[in-house]
PDB file of C-alpha atoms and ligand atoms in Angstrom:
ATOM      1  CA  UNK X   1       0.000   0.000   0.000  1.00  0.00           C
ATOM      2  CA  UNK X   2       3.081   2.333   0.857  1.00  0.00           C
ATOM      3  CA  UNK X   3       5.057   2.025  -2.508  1.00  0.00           C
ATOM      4  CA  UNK X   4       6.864   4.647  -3.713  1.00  0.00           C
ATOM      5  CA  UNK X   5       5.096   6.737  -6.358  1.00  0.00           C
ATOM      6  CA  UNK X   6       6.487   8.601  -9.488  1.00  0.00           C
ATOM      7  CA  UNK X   7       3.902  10.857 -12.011  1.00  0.00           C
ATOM      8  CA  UNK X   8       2.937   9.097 -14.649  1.00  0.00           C
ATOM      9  CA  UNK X   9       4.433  11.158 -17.578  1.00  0.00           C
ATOM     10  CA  UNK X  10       6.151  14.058 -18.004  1.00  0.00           C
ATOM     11  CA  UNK X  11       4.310  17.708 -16.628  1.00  0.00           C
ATOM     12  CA  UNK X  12       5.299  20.775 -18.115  1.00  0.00           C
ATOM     13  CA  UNK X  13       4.562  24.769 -16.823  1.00  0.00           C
ATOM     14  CA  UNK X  14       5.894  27.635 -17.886  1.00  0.00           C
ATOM     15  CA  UNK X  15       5.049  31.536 -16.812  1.00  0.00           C
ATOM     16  CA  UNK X  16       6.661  34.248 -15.032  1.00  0.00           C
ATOM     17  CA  UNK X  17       9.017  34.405 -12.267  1.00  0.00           C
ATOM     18  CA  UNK X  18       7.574  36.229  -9.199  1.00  0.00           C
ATOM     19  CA  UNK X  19      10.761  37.772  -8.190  1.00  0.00           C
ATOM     20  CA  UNK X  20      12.906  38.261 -11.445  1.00  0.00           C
ATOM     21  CA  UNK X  21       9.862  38.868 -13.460  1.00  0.00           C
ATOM     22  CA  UNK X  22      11.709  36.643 -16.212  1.00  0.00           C
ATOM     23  CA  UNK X  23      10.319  33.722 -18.169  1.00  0.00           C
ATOM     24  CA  UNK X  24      10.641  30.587 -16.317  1.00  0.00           C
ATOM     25  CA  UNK X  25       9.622  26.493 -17.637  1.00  0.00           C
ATOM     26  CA  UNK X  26       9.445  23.628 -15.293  1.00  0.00           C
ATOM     27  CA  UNK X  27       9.329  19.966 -16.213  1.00  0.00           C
ATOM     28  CA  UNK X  28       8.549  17.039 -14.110  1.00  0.00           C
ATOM     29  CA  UNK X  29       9.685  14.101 -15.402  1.00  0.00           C
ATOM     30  CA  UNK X  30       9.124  10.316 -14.090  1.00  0.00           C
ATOM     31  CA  UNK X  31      11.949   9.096 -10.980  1.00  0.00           C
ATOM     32  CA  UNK X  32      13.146   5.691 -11.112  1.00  0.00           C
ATOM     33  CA  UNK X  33      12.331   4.390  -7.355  1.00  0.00           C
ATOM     34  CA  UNK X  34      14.707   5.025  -4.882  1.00  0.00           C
ATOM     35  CA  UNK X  35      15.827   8.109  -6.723  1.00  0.00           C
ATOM     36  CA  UNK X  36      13.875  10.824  -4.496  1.00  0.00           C
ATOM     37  CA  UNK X  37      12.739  14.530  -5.694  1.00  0.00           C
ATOM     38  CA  UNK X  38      15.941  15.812  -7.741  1.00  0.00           C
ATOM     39  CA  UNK X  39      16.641  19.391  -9.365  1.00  0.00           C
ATOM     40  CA  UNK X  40      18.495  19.813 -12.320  1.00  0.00           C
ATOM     41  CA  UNK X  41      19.232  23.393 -14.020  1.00  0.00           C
ATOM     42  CA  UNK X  42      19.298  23.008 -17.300  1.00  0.00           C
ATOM     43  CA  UNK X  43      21.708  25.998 -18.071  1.00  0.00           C
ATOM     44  CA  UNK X  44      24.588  24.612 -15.966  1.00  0.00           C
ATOM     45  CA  UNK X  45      23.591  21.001 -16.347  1.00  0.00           C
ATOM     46  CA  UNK X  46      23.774  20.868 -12.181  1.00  0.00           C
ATOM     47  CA  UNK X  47      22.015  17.787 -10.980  1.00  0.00           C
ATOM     48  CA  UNK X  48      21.551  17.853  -6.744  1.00  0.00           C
ATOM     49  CA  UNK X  49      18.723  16.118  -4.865  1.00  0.00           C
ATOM     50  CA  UNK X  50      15.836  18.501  -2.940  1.00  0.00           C
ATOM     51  CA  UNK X  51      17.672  17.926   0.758  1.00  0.00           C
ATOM     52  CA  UNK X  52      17.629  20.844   3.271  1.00  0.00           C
ATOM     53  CA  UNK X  53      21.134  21.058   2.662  1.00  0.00           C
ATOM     54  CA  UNK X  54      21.254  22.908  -0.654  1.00  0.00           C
ATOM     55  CA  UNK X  55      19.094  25.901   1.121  1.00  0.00           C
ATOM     56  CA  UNK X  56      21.266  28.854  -0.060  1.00  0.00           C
ATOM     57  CA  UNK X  57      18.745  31.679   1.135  1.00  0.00           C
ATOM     58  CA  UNK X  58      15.076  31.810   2.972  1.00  0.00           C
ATOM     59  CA  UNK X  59      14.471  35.408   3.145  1.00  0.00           C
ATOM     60  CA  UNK X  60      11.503  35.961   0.387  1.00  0.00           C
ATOM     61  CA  UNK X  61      11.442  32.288  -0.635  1.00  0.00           C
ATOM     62  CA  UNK X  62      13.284  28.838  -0.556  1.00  0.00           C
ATOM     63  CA  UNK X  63      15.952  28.733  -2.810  1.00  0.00           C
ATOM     64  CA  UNK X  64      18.096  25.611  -3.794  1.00  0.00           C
ATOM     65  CA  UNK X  65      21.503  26.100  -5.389  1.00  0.00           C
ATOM     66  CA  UNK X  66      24.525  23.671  -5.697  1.00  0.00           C
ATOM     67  CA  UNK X  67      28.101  24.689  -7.076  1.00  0.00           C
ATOM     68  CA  UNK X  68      27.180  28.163  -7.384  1.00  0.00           C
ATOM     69  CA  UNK X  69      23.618  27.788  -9.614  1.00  0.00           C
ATOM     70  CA  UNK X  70      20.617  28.400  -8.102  1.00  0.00           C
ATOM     71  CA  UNK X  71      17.016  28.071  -8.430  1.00  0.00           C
ATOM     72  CA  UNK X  72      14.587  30.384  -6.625  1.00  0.00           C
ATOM     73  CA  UNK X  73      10.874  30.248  -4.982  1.00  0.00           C
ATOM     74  CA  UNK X  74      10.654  26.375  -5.174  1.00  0.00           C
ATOM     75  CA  UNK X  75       8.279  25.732  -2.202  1.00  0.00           C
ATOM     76  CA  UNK X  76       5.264  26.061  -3.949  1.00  0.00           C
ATOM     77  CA  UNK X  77       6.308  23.270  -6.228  1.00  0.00           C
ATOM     78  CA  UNK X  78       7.711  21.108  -3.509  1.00  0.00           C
ATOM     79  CA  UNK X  79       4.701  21.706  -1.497  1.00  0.00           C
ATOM     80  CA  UNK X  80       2.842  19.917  -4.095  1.00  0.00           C
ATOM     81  CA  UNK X  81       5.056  16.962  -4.759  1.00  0.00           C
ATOM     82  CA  UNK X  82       5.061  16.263  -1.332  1.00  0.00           C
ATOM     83  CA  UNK X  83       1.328  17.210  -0.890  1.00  0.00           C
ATOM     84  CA  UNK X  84       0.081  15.306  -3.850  1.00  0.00           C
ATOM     85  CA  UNK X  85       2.357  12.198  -3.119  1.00  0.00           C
ATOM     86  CA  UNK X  86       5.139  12.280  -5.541  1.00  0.00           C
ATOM     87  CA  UNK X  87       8.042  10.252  -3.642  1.00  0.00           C
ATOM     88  CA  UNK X  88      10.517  10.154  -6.903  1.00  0.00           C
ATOM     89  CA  UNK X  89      10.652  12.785  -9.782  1.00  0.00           C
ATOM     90  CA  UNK X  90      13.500  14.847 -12.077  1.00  0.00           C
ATOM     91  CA  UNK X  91      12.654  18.528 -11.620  1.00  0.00           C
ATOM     92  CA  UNK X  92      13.724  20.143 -14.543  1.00  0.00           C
ATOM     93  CA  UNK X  93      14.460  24.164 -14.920  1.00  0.00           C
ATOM     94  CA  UNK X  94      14.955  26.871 -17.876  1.00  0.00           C
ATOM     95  CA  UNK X  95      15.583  30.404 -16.007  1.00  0.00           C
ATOM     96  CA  UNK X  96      16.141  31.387 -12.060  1.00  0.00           C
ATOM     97  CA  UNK X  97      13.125  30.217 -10.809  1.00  0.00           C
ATOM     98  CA  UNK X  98      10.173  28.469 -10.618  1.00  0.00           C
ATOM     99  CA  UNK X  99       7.077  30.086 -12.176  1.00  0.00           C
ATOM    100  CA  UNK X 100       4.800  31.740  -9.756  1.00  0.00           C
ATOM    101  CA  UNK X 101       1.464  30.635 -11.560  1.00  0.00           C
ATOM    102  CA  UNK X 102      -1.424  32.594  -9.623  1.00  0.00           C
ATOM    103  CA  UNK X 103       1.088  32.668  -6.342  1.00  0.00           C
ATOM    104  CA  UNK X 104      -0.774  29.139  -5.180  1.00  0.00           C
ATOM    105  CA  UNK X 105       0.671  25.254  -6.279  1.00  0.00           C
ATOM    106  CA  UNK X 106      -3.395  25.027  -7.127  1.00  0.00           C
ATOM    107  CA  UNK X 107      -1.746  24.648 -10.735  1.00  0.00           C
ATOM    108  CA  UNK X 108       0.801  21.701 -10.042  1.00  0.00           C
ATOM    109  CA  UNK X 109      -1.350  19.890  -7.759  1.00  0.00           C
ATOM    110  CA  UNK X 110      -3.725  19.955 -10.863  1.00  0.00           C
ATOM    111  CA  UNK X 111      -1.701  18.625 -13.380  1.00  0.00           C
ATOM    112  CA  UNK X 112       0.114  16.341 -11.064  1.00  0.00           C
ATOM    113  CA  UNK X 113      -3.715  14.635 -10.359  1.00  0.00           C
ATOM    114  CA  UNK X 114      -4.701  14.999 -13.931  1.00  0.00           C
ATOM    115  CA  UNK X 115      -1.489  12.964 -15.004  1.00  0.00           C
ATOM    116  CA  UNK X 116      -1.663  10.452 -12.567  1.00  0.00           C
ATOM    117  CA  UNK X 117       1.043   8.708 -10.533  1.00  0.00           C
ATOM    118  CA  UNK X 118       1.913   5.287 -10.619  1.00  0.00           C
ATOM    119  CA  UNK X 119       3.141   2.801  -7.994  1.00  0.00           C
ATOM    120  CA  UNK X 120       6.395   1.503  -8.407  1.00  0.00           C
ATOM    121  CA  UNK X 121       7.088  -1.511  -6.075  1.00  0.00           C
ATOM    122  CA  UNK X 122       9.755  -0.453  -3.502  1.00  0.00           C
ATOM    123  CA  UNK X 123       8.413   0.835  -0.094  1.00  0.00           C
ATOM    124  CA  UNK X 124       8.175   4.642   0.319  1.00  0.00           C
ATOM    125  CA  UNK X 125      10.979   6.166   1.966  1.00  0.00           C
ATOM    126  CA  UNK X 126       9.444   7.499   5.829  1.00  0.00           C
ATOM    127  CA  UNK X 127      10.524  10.282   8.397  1.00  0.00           C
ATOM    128  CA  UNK X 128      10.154   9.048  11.852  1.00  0.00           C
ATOM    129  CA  UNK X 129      11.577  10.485  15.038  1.00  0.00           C
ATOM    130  CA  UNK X 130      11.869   8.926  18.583  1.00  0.00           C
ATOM    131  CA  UNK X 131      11.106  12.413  19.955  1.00  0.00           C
ATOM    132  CA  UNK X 132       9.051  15.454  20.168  1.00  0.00           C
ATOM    133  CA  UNK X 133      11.919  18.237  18.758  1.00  0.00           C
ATOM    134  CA  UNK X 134      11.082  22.093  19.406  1.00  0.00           C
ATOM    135  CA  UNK X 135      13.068  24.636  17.437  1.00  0.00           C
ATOM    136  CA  UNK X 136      12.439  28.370  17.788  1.00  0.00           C
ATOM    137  CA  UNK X 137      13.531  31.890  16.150  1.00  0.00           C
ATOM    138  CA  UNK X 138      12.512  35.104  18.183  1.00  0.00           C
ATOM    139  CA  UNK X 139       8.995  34.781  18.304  1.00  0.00           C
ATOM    140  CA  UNK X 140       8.343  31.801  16.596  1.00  0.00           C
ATOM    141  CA  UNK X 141       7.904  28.426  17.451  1.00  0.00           C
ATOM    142  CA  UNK X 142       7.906  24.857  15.936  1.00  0.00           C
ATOM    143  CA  UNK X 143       7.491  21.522  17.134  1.00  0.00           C
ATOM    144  CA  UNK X 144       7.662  18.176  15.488  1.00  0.00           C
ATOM    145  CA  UNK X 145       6.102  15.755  17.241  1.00  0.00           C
ATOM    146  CA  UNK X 146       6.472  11.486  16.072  1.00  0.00           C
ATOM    147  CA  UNK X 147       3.091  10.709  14.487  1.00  0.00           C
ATOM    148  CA  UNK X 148       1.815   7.610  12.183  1.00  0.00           C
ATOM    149  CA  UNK X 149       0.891  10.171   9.203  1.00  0.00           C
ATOM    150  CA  UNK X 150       1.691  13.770   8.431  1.00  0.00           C
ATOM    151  CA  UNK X 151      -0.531  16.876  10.061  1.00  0.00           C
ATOM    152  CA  UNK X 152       0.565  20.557  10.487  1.00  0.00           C
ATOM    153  CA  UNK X 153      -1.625  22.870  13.142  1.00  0.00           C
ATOM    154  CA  UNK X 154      -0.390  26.279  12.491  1.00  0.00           C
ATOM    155  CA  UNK X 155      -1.260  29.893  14.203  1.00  0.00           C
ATOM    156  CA  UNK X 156      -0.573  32.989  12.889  1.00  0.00           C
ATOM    157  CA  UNK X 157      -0.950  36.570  14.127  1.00  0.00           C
ATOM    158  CA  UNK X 158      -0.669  39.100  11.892  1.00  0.00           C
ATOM    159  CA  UNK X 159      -1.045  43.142  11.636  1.00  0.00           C
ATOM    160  CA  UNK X 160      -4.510  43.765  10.294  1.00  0.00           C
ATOM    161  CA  UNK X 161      -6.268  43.273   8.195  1.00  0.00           C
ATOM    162  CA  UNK X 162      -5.186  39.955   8.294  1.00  0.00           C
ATOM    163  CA  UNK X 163      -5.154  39.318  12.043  1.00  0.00           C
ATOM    164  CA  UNK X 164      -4.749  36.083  13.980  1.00  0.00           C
ATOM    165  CA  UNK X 165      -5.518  32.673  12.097  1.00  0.00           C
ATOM    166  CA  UNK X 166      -5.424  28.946  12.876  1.00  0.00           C
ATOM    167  CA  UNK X 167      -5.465  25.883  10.937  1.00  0.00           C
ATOM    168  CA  UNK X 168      -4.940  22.276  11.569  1.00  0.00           C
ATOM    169  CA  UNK X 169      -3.983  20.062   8.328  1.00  0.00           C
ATOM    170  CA  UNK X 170      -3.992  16.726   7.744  1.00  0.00           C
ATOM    171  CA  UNK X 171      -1.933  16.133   4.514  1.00  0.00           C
ATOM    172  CA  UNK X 172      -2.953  14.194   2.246  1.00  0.00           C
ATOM    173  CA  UNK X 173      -3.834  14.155  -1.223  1.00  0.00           C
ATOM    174  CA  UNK X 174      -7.043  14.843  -1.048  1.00  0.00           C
ATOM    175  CA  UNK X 175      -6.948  17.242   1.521  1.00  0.00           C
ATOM    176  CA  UNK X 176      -4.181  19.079   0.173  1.00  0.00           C
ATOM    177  CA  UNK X 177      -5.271  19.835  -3.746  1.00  0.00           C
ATOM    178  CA  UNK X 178      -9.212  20.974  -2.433  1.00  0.00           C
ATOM    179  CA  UNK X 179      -8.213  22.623   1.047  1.00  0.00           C
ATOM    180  CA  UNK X 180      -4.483  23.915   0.682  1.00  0.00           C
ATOM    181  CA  UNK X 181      -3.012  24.502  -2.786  1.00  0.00           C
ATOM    182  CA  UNK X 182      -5.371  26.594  -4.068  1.00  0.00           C
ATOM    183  CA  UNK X 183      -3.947  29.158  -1.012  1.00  0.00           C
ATOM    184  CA  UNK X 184      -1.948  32.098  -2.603  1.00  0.00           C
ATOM    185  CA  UNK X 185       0.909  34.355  -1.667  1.00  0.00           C
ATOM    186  CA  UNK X 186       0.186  37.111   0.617  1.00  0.00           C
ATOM    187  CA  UNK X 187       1.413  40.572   1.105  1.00  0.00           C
ATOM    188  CA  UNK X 188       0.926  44.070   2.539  1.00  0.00           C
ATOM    189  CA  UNK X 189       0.187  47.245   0.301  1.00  0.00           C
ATOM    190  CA  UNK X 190       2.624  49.107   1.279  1.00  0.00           C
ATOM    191  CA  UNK X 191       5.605  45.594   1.446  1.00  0.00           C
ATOM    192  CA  UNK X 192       4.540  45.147  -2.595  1.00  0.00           C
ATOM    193  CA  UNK X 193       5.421  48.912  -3.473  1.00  0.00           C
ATOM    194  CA  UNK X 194       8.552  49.137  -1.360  1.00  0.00           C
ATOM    195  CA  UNK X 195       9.475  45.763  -3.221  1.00  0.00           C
ATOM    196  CA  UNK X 196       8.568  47.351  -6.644  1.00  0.00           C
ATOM    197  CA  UNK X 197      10.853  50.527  -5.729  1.00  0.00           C
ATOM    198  CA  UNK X 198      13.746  47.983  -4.487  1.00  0.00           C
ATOM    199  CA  UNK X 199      13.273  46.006  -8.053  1.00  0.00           C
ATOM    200  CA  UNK X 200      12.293  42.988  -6.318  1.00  0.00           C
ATOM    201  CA  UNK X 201       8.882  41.296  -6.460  1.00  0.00           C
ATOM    202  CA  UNK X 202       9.507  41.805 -10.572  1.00  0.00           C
ATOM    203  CA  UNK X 203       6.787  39.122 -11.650  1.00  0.00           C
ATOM    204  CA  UNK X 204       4.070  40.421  -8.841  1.00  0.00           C
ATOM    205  CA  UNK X 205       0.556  41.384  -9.697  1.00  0.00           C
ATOM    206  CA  UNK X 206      -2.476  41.050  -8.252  1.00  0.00           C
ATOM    207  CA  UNK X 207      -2.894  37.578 -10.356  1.00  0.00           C
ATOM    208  CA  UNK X 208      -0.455  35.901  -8.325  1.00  0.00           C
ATOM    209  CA  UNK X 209      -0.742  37.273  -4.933  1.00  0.00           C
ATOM    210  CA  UNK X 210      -3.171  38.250  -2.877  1.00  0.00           C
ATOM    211  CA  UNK X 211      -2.873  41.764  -1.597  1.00  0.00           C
ATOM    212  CA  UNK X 212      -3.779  43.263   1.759  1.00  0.00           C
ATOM    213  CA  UNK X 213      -4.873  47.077   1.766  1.00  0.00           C
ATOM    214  CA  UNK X 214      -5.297  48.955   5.399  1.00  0.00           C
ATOM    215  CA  UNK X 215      -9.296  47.839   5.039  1.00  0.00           C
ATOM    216  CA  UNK X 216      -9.164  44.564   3.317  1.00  0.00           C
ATOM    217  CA  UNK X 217      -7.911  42.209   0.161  1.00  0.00           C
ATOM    218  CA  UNK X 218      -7.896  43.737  -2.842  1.00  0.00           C
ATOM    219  CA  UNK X 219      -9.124  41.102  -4.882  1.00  0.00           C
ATOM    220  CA  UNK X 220     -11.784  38.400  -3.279  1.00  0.00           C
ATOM    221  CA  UNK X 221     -10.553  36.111  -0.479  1.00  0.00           C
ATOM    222  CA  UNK X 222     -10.591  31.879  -1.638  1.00  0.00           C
ATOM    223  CA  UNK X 223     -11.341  31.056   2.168  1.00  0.00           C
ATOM    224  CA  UNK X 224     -11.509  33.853   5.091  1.00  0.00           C
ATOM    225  CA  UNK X 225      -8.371  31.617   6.226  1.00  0.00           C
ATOM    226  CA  UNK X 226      -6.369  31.897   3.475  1.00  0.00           C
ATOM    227  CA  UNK X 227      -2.969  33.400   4.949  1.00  0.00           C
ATOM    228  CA  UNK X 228      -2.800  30.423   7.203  1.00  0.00           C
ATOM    229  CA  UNK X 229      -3.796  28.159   4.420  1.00  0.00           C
ATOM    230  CA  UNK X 230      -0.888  29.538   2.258  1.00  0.00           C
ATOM    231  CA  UNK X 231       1.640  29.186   5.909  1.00  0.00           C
ATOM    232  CA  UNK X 232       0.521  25.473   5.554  1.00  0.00           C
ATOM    233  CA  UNK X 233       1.370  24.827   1.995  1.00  0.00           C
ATOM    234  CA  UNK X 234       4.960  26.642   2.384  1.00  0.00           C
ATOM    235  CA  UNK X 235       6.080  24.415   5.256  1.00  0.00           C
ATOM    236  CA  UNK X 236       4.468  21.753   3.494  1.00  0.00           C
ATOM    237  CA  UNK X 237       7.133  22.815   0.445  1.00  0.00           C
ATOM    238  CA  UNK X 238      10.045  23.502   2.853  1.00  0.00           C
ATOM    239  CA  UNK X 239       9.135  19.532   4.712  1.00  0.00           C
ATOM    240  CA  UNK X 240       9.544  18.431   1.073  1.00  0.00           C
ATOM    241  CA  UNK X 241      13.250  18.839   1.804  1.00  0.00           C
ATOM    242  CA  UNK X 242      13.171  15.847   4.357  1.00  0.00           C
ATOM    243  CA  UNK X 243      13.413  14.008   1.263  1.00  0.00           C
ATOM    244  CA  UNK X 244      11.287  11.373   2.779  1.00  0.00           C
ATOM    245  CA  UNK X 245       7.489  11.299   3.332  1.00  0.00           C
ATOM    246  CA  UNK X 246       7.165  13.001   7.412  1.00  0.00           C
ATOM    247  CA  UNK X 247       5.303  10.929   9.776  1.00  0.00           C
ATOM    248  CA  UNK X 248       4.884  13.693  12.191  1.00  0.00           C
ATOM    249  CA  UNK X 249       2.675  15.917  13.429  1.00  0.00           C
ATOM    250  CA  UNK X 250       4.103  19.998  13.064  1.00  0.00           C
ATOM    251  CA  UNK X 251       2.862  22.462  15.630  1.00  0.00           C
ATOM    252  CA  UNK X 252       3.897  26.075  14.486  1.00  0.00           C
ATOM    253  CA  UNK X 253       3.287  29.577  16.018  1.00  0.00           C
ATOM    254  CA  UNK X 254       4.370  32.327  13.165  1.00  0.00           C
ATOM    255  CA  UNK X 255       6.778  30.335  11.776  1.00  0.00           C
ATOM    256  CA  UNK X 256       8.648  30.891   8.118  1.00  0.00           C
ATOM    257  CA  UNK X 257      10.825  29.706   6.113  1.00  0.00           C
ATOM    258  CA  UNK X 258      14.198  29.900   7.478  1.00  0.00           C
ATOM    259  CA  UNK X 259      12.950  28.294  10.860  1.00  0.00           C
ATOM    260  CA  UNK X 260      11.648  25.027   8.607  1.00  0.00           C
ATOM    261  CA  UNK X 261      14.769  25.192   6.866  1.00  0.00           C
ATOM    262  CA  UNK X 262      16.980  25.248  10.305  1.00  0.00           C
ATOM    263  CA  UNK X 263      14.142  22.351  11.285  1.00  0.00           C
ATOM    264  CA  UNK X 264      14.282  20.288   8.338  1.00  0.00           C
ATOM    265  CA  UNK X 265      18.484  20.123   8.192  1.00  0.00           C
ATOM    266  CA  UNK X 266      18.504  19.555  12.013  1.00  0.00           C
ATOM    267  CA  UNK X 267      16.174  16.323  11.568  1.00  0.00           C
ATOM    268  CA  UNK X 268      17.706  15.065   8.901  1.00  0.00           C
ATOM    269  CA  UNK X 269      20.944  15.011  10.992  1.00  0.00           C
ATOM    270  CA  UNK X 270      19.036  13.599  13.662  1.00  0.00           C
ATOM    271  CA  UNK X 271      17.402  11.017  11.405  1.00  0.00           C
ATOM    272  CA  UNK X 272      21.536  10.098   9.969  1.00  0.00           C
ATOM    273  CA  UNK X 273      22.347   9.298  13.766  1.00  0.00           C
ATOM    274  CA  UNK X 274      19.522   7.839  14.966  1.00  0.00           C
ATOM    275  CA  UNK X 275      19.522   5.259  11.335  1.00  0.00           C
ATOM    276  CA  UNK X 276      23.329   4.370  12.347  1.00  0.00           C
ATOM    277  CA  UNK X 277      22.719   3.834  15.644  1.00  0.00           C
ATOM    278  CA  UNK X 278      20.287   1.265  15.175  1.00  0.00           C
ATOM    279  CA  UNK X 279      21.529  -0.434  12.802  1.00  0.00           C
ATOM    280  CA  UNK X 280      25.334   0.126  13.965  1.00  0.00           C
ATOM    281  CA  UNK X 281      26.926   1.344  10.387  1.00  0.00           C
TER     282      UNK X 281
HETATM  283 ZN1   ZN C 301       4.518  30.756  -0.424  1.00  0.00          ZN
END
C-alpha cells in the first residue's frame, strides 16, 4: 500500500518568475524508485537532490543552489510533490526560478492529479523520530512531534487586516489539492510597493498574490483563512526537503521559512544518527 510513487508522464509549466519577473519552464519528469525529488538546471547542467542542505537563502522564498547555480521560490512546487504524493521525480528548470502561476501550487497539484502517478514496487521512503523536537527563532515556534501520518496545526498573528488565524492540516492528497493549494501568496500594500521601488517582487501582480490594503484584500478572499492556508502549503514545500514522506505531526506559532529550513536540516541530521545507531553502520 506504501510504494513509492512517481507521475505518470512528463508535466510541463511555464510563466513568469515572481521575483525576477523573467520567463521561467518547469518539467517534471518520471523518478526511477529510490531516486527521491531531484533538481536539475538546465543551463549549468547541475544535478543535486531537494535535501535541506542545498538551502542557499530563505528570506523571500526557498531557494536551492549547488556549485554556485541556483534556483529560486521552489516551495510552492515542492509543497505539491510532497502534498500530492510524488516520492521520486527529475525537476527540470529553464531560467532562475520556478514560475509563480497565480502565487498558489493550485496549478501543479492539478496537473500532477490529472497525469496520474503510478506505484512503483519499492516501499516509500518514511521520516520518523523517537522524539518530540522544538526549534524556535525570536517569536516563533515549531514543534515536530512522532506521528503515524503527516498533520501541520499552524497559528498565525498578523497586523490587520489579516489578524490572527489557525489551521490544523492533515496532509494528504485529497486534503491538500481541495483545502491547501489553491492558497496564494500574501502581502501588505505598502511591502509590494517598497518591493517594486527595491526592483524585487519583478513578476508580482495582483494575479499571483493576494494583496492586503489597510481595510481589506484587494481582490476576493478563496477562504476567510487563506494566509494560514498559504503558511501550511509553504512548510508543506520547505518539509519536502526531508526528502522522505514526514510521519509527524508539526505544531507552528508564526513560523517561516528559514525556521523550517533550520528544522528540516537539524532532523535530517538527527534522522543520519539515529539510522546508524540502530543499525550500527
Ligand atoms: Zn509561499
Amino acid at each position: 500500500m506504501n510504494d513509492q510513487r512517481t507521475v505518470r508522464d512528463v508535466i510541463e509549466f511555464s510563466g513568469v518568475g515572481l521575483h525576477t519577473g523573467s520567463d521561467a519552464r518547469v518539467r517534471l519528469r518520471p523518478g526511477v524508485a529510490g531516486s527521491g525529488l531531484r533538481f536539475r538546471l538546465l543551463e549549468r547542467n547541475i544535478t543535486f537532490p531537494a535535501h535541506a542542505e542545498y538551502v542557499v537563502e530563505t528570506r523571500r522564498a526557498t531557494v536551492l543552489g549547488s556549485a554556485g547555480a541556483t534556483v529560486s521560490t521552489v516551495e510552492h512546487l515542492m509543497s505539491a510533490l510532497l502534498g500530492m504524493g510524488v516520492d521520486n521525480a527529475l525537476i527540470e528548470i529553464e531560467g532562475p526560478e520556478v514560475p509563480v502561476m497565480d502565487g498558489s501550487a493550485a496549478a501543479f497539484a492539478e496537473a500532477i492529479a490529472k497525469t496520474g502517478l503510478i506505484g512503483q514496487h519499492a516501499p516509500a521512503r518514511t521520516f520518523t523520530l523517537e522524539h518530540p523536537v522544538v526549534f524556535r527563532d525570536g517569536e516563533a515556534l515549531l514543534a515536530v512531534v512522532p506521528a503515524d501520518s503527516f498533520r501541520v496545526r499552524f497559528t498565525v498573528d498578523y497586523a490587520p487586516p489579516v489578524g490572527a488565524q489557525f489551521i490544523d492540516a492533515p496532509i494528504a492528497p485529497d486534503y491538500f489539492i481541495r483545502e491547501i493549494a489553491p492558497a496564494r501568496t500574501f502581502g501588505y500594500l505598502h511591502e509590494v510597493e517598497a518591493l517594486r521601488s527595491a526592483g524585487l517582487a519583478r513578476g508580482g501582480s495582483l494575479d499571483n498574490a493576494l494583496v492586503f490594503a489597510p481595510d481589506g484584500p484587494l481582490t476576493p478572499l478563496r477562504w476567510p483563512s487563506e494566509v494560514v492556508r498559504h503558511k501550511v502549503l509553504d512548510l508543506v514545500g520547505d518539509f519536502a526537503l526531508l526528502g522522505a514522506r514526514p510521519c509527524c505531526e508539526v505544531v507552528s506559532v508564526k513560523s517561516g521559512h528559514r525556521l523550517h529550513a533550520q528544522a528540516v536540516q537539524a532532523l535530517r541530521r538527527l534522522h543520519a544518527t539515529q539510522h546508524k545507531a540502530l543499525h550500527g553502520a
